[in-house]
mmCIF file of C-alpha atoms in Angstrom:
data_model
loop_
_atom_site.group_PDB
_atom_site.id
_atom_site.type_symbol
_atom_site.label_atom_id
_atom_site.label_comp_id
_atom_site.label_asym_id
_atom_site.label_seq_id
_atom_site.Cartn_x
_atom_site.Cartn_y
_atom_site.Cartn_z
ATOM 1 C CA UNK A 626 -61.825 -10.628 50.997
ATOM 2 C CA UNK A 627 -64.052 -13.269 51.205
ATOM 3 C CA UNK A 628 -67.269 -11.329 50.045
ATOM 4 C CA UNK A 629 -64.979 -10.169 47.341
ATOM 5 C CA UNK A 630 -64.520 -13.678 46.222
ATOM 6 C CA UNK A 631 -67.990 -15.101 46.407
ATOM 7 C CA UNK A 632 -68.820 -11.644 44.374
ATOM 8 C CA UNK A 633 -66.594 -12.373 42.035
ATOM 9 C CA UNK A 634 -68.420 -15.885 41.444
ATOM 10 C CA UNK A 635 -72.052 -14.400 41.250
ATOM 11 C CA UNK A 636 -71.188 -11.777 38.635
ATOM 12 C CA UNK A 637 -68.586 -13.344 36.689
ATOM 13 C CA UNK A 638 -65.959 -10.808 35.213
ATOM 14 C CA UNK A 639 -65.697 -10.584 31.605
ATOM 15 C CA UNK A 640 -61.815 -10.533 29.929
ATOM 16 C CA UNK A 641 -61.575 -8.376 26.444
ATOM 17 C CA UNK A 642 -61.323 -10.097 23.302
ATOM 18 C CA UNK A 643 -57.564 -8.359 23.144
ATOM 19 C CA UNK A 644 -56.850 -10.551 19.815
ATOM 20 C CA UNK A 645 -57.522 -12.278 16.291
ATOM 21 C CA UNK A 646 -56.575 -14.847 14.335
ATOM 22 C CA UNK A 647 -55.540 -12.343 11.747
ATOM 23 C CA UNK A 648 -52.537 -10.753 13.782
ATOM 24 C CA UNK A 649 -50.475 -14.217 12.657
ATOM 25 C CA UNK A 650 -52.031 -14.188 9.189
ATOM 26 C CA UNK A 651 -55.161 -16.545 9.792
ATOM 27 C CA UNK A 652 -58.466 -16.126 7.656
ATOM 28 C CA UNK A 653 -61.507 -16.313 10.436
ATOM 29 C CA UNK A 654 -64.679 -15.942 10.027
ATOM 30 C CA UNK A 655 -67.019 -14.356 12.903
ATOM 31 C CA UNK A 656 -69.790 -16.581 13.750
ATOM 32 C CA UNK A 657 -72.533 -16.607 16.223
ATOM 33 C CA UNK A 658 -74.530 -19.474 17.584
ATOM 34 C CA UNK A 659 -77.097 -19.908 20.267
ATOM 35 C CA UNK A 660 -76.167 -22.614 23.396
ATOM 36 C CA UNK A 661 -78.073 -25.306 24.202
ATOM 37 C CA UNK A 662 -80.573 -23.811 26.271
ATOM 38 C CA UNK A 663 -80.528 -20.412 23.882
ATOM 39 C CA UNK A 664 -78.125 -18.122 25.257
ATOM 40 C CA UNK A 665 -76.113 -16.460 22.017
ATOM 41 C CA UNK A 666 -72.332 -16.799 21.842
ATOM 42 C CA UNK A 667 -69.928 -15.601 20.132
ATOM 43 C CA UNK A 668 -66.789 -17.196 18.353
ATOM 44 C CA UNK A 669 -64.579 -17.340 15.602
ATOM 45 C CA UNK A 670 -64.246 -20.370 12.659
ATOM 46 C CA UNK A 671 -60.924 -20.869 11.350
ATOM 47 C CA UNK A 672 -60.973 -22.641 8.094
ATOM 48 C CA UNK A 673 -58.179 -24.834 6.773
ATOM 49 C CA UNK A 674 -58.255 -25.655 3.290
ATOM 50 C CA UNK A 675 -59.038 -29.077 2.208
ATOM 51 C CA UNK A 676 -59.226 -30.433 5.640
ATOM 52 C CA UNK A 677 -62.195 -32.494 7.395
ATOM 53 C CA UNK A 678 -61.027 -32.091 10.617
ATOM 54 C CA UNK A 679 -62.817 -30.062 13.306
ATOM 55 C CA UNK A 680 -61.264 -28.470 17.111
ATOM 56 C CA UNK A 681 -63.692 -27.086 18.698
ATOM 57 C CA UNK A 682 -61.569 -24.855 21.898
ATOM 58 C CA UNK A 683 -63.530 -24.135 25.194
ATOM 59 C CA UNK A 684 -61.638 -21.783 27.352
ATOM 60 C CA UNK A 685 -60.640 -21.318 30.744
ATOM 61 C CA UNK A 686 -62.520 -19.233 33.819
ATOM 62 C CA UNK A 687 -62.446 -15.437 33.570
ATOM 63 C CA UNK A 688 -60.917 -16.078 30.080
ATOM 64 C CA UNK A 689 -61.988 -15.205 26.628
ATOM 65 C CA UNK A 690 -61.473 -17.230 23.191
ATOM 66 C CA UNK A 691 -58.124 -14.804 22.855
ATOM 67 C CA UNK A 692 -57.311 -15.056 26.428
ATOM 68 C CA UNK A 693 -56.755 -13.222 29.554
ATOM 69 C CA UNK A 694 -54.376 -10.149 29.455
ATOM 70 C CA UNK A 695 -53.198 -10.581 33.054
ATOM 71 C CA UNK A 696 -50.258 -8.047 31.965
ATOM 72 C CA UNK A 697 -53.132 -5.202 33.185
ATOM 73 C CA UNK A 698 -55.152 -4.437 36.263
ATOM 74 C CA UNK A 699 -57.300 -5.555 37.549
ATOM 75 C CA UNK A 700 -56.176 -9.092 36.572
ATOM 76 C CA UNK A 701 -53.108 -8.582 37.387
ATOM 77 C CA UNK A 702 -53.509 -7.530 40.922
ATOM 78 C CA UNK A 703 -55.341 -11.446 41.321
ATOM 79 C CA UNK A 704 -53.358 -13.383 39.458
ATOM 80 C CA UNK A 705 -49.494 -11.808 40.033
ATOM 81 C CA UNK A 706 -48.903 -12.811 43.968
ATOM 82 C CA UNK A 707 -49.593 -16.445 42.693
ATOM 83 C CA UNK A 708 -46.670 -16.153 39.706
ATOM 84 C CA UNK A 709 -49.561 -16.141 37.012
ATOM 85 C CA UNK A 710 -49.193 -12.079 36.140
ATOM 86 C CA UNK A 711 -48.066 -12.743 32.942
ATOM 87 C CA UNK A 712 -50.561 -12.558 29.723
ATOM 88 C CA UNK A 713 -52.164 -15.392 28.363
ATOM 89 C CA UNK A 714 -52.468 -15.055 24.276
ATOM 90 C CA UNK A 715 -54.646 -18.110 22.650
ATOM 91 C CA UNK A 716 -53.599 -17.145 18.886
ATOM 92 C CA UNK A 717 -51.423 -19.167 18.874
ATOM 93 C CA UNK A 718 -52.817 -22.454 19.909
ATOM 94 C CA UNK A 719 -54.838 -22.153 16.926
ATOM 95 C CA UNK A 720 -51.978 -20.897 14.536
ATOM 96 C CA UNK A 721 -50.265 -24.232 15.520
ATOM 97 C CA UNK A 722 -53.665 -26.318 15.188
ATOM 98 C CA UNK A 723 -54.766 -24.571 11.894
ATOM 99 C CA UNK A 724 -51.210 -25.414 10.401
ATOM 100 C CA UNK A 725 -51.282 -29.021 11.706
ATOM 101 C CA UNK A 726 -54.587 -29.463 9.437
ATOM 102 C CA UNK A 727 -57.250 -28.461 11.725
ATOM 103 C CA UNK A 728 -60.215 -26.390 11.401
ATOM 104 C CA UNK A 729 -61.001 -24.613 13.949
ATOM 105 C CA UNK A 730 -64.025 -23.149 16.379
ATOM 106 C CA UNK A 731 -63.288 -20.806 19.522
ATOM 107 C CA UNK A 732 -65.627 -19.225 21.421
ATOM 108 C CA UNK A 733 -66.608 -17.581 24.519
ATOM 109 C CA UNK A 734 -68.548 -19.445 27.001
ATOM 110 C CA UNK A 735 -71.700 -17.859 28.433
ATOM 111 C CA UNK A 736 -70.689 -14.582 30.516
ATOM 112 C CA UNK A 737 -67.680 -14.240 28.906
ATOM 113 C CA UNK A 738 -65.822 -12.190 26.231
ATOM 114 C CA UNK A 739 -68.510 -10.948 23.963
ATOM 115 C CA UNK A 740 -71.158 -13.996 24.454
ATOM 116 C CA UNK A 741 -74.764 -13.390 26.154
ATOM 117 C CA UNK A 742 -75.243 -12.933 29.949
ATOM 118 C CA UNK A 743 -77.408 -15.917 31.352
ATOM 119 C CA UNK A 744 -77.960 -17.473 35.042
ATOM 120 C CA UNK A 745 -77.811 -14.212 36.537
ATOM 121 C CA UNK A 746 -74.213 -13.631 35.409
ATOM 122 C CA UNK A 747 -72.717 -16.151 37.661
ATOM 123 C CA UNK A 748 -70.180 -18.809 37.298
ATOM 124 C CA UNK A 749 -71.132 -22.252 38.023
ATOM 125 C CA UNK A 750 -68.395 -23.967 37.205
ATOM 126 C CA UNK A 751 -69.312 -26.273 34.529
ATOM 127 C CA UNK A 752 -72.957 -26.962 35.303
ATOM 128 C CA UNK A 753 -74.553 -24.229 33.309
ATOM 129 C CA UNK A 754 -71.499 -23.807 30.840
ATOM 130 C CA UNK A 755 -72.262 -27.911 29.859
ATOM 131 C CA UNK A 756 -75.370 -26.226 27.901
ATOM 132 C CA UNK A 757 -72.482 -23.855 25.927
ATOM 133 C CA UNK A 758 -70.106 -26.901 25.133
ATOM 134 C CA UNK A 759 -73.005 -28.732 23.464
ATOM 135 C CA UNK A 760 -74.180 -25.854 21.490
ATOM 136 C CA UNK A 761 -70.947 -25.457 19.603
ATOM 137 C CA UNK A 762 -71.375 -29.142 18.572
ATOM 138 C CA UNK A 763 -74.725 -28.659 17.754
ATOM 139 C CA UNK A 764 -73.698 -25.563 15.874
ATOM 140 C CA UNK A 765 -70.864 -27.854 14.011
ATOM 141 C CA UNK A 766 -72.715 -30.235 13.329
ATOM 142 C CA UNK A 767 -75.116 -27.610 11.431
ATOM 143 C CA UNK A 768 -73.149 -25.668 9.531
ATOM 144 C CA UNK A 769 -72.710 -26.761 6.066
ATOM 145 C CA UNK A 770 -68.481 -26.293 6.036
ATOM 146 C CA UNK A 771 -68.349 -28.983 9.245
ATOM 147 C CA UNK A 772 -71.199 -31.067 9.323
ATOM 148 C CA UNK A 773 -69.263 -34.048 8.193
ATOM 149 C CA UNK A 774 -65.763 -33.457 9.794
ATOM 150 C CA UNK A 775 -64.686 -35.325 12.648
ATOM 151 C CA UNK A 776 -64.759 -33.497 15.760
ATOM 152 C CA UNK A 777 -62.131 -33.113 18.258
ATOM 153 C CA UNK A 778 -62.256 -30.794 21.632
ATOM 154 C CA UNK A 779 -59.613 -28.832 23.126
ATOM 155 C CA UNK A 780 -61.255 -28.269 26.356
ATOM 156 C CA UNK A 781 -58.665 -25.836 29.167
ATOM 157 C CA UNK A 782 -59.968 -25.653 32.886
ATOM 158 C CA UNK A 783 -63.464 -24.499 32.957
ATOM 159 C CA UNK A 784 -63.610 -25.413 29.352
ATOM 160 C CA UNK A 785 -62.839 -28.757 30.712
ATOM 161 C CA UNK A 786 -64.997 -28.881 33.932
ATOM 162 C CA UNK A 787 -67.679 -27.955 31.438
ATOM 163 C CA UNK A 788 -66.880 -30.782 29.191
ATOM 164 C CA UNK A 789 -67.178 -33.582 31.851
ATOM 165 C CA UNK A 790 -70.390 -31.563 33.286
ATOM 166 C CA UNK A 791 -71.844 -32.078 29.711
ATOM 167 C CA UNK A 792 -70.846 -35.757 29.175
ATOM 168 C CA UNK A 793 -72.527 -36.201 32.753
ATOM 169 C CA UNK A 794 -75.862 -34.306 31.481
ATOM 170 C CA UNK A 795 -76.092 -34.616 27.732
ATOM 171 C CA UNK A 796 -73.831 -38.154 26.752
ATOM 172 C CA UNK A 797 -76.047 -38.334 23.658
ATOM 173 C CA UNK A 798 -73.982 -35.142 22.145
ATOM 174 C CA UNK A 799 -70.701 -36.923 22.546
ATOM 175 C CA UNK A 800 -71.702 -39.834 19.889
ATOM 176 C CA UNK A 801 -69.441 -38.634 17.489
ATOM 177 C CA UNK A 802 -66.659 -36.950 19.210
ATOM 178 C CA UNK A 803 -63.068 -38.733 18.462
ATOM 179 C CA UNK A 804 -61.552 -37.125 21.652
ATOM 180 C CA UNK A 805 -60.490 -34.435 24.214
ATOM 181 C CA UNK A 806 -57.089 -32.584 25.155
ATOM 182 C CA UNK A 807 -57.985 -31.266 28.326
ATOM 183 C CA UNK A 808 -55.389 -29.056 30.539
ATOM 184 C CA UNK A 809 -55.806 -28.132 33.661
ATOM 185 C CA UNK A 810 -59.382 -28.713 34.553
ATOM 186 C CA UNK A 811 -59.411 -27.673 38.733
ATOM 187 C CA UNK A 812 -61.904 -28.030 41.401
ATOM 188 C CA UNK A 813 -63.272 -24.972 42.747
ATOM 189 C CA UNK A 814 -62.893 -25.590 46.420
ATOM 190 C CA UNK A 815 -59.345 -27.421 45.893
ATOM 191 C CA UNK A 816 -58.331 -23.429 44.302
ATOM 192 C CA UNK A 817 -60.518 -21.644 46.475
ATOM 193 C CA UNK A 818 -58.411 -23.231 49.439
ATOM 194 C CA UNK A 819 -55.013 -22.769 47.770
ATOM 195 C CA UNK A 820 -55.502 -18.960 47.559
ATOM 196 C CA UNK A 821 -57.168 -18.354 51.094
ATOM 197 C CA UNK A 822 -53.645 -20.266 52.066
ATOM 198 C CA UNK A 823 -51.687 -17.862 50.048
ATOM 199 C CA UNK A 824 -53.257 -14.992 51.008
ATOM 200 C CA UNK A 825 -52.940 -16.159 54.567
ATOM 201 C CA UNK A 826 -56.495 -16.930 55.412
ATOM 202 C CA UNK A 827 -56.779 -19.407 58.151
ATOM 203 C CA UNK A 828 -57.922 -23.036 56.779
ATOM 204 C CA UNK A 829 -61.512 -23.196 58.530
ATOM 205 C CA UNK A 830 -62.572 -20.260 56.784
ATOM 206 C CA UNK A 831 -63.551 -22.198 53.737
ATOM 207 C CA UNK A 832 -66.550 -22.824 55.202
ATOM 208 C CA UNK A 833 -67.426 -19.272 55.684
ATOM 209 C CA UNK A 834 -66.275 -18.546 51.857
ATOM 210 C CA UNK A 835 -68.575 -21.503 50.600
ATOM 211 C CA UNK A 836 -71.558 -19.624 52.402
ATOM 212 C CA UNK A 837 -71.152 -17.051 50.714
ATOM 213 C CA UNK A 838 -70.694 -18.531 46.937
ATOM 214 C CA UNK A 839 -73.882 -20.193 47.860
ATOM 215 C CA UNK A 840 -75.974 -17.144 48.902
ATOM 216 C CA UNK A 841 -74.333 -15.392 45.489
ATOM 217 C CA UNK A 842 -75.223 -18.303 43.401
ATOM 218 C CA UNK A 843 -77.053 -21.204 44.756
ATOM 219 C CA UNK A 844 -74.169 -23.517 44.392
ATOM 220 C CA UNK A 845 -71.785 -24.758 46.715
ATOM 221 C CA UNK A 846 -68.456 -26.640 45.894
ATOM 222 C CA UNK A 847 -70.214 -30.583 46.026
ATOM 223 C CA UNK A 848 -72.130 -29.233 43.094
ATOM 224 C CA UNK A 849 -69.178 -27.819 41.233
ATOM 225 C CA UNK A 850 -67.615 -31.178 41.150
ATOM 226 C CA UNK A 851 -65.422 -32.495 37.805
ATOM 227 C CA UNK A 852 -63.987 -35.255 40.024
ATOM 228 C CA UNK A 853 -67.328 -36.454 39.628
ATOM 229 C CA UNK A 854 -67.872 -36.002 36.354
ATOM 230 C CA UNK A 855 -64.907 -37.597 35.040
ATOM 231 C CA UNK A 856 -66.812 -40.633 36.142
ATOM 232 C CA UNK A 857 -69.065 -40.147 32.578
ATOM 233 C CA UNK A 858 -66.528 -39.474 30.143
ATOM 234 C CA UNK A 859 -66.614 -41.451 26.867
ATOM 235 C CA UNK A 860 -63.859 -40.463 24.916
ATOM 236 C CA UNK A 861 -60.243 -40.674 24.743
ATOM 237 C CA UNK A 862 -58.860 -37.761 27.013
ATOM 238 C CA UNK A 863 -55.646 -36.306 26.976
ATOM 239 C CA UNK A 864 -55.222 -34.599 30.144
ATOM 240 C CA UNK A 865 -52.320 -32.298 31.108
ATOM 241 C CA UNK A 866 -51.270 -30.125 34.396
ATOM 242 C CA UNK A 867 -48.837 -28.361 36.474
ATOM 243 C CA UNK A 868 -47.376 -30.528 38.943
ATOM 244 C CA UNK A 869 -46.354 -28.150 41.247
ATOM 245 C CA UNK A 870 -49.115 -25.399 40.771
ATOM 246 C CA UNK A 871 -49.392 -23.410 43.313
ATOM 247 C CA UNK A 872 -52.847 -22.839 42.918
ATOM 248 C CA UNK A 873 -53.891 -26.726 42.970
ATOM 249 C CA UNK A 874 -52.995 -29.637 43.792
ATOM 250 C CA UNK A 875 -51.838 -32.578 42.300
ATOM 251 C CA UNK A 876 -54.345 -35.315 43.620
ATOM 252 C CA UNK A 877 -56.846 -32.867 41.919
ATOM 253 C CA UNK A 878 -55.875 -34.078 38.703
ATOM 254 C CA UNK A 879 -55.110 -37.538 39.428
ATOM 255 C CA UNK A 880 -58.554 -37.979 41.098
ATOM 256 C CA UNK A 881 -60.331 -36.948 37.549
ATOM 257 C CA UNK A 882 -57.991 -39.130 35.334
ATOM 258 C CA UNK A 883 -58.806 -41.937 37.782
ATOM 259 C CA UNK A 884 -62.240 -41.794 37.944
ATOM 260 C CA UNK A 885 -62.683 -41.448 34.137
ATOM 261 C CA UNK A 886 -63.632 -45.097 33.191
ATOM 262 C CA UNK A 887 -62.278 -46.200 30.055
ATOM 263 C CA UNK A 888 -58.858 -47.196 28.965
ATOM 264 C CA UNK A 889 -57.829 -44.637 26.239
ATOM 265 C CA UNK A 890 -56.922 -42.057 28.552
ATOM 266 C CA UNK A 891 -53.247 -40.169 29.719
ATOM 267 C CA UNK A 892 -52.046 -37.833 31.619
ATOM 268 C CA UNK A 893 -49.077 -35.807 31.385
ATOM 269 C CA UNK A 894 -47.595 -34.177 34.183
ATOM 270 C CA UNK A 895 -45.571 -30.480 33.569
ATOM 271 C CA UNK A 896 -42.769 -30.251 36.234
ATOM 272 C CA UNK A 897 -40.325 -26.873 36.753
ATOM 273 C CA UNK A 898 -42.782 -24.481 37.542
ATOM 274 C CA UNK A 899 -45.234 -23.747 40.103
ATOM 275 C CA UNK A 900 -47.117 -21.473 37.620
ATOM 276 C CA UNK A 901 -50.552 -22.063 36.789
ATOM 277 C CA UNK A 902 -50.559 -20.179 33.625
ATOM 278 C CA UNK A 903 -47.590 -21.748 32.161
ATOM 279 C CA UNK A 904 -49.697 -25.218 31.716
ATOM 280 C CA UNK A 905 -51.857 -22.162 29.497
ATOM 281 C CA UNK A 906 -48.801 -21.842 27.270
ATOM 282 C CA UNK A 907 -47.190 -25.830 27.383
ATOM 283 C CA UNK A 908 -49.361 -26.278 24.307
ATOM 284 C CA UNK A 909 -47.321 -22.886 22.721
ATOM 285 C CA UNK A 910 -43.954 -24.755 23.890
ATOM 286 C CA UNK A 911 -44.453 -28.639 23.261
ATOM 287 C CA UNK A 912 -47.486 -29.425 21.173
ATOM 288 C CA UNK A 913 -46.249 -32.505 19.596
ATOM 289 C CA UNK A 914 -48.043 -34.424 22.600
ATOM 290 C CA UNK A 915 -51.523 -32.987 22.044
ATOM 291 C CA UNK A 916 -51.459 -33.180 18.548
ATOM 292 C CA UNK A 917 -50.188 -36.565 18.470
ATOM 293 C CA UNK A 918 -53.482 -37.582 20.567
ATOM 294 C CA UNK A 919 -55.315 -35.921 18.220
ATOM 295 C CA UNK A 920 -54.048 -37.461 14.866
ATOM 296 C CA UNK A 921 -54.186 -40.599 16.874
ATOM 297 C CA UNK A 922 -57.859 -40.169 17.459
ATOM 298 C CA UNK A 923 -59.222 -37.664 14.578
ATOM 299 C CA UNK A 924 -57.317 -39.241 11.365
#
């Protein structure tokens, strides 16, 4: 089980692009883009007419830009004994964003969905994926439609982790950014030890499983660290979790919005479940929140 994991983490599993914006009536355009450091990904832009506004959505790990269809093996089989076998269907974040007056630009990060293979195929957990988030705002920033709009980021888990890694490595790219929603972002030994507790995997065993991510992929959890990173954000952040997910825990979070240094921050907690993916869907449920922050920020 353990090799299994640390597998898992040096040849990252790709989830289908099972969706488009068209199946709820939205005109997209398919666009392509290299990262920072080259590697070619793949996304969609979502036009809104007459609007100057820009969200630029970074997904979670093991996602795509349409989600994670967790309804069918072999995700199901990973995610289900945790309560999370349900699927995950981003449409509709960007229905709700698009009709709110937002522009919008999805894509997958590197080894994901249908964007290029780099670093060996593993998953570093925000360190190469940094490179990815400041691509698509070099890309924006390019492209004749957005180059002027103000730029928000909707940034979920290792969309998130990513963001803070690239605020750490690359502030200059964050200049013009008005702000960040930002659910769930996760430390990978925090999860890693939730789930060897689940599956009942005695406690000391982390050690051996961090071994073995490191001989897959060079990295071990200090280097995979957001709580760290938070430490260089420069934005106002909107951050959002599960209280009670069982795949975390709640100092996690707390940790990050603590450490990130200035004042416009908040952090909303999501209580009645203990399911991970159902802080995927609060932005389906109760947006008003989110896109408050963002008119607050982006207007």
């Amino acid at each position: 089980m353990l090799q299994q994991i640390a597998d898992g983490y040096g040849q990252q599993r790709r989830s289908p692009v099972m969706h488009t914006p068209a199946e709820l009536g939205l005109d997209y355009e398919n666009v392509t883009f290299p990262s920072r450091d080259g590697v070619p990904l793949e996304g969609w832009f979502i036009p809104a007419a007459g609007s100057n506004r820009l969200i630029i959505a970074n997904h979670p790990l093991g996602f795509s830009r349409s989600g994670l269809p967790t309804q069918f093996e072999p995700w199901h089989s990973q995610w289900a004994p945790s309560g999370n076998g349900f699927e995950i269907n981003f449409i509709p974040d960007y229905k709700i964003l698009h009709d709110a007056g937002y522009n919008v630009l999805a894509y997958d990060l590197r080894n994901h969905g249908f964007s290029g293979a780099a670093n060996g195929g593993i998953a570093s957990g925000g360190i190469f994926e940094a490179r990815d988030v400041v691509g698509s705002l070099q890309y924006a920033r390019s492209r004749a439609e957005t180059r002027d709009m103000a730029i928000g980021l909707f940034s979920r888990c290792l969309g998130c982790s990513s963001t803070f890694s690239a605020m750490a490595q690359f502030p200059e790219a964050f200049n013009d950014v008005r702000c960040l929603v930002a659910p769930q972002p996760v430390s990978t030994q925090i999860i890693m030890q939730r789930r060897l507790a689940l599956a009942g995997v005695a406690a000391e065993r982390i050690k051996d499983l961090e071994q073995r991510i490191i001989l897959r992929t060079g990295l071990g959890f200090a280097a995979r660290n957001p709580r760290e990173w938070a430490k260089h954000v420069c934005i106002p952040t909107f951050l959002y979790q599960v209280h009670d997910d069982i795949l975390t825990q709640p100092s996690d979070v707390q940790t990050m919005f603590d450490n990130i240094p200035i004042a416009e921050k908040q952090l909303l907690w999501i209580y009645g479940t203990t399911a991970r993916w159902d802080g995927y869907v609060e932005f389906q449920r109760r947006p008003q929140p989110m896109l408050e922050w963002f008119a607050q920020y982006m207007s």
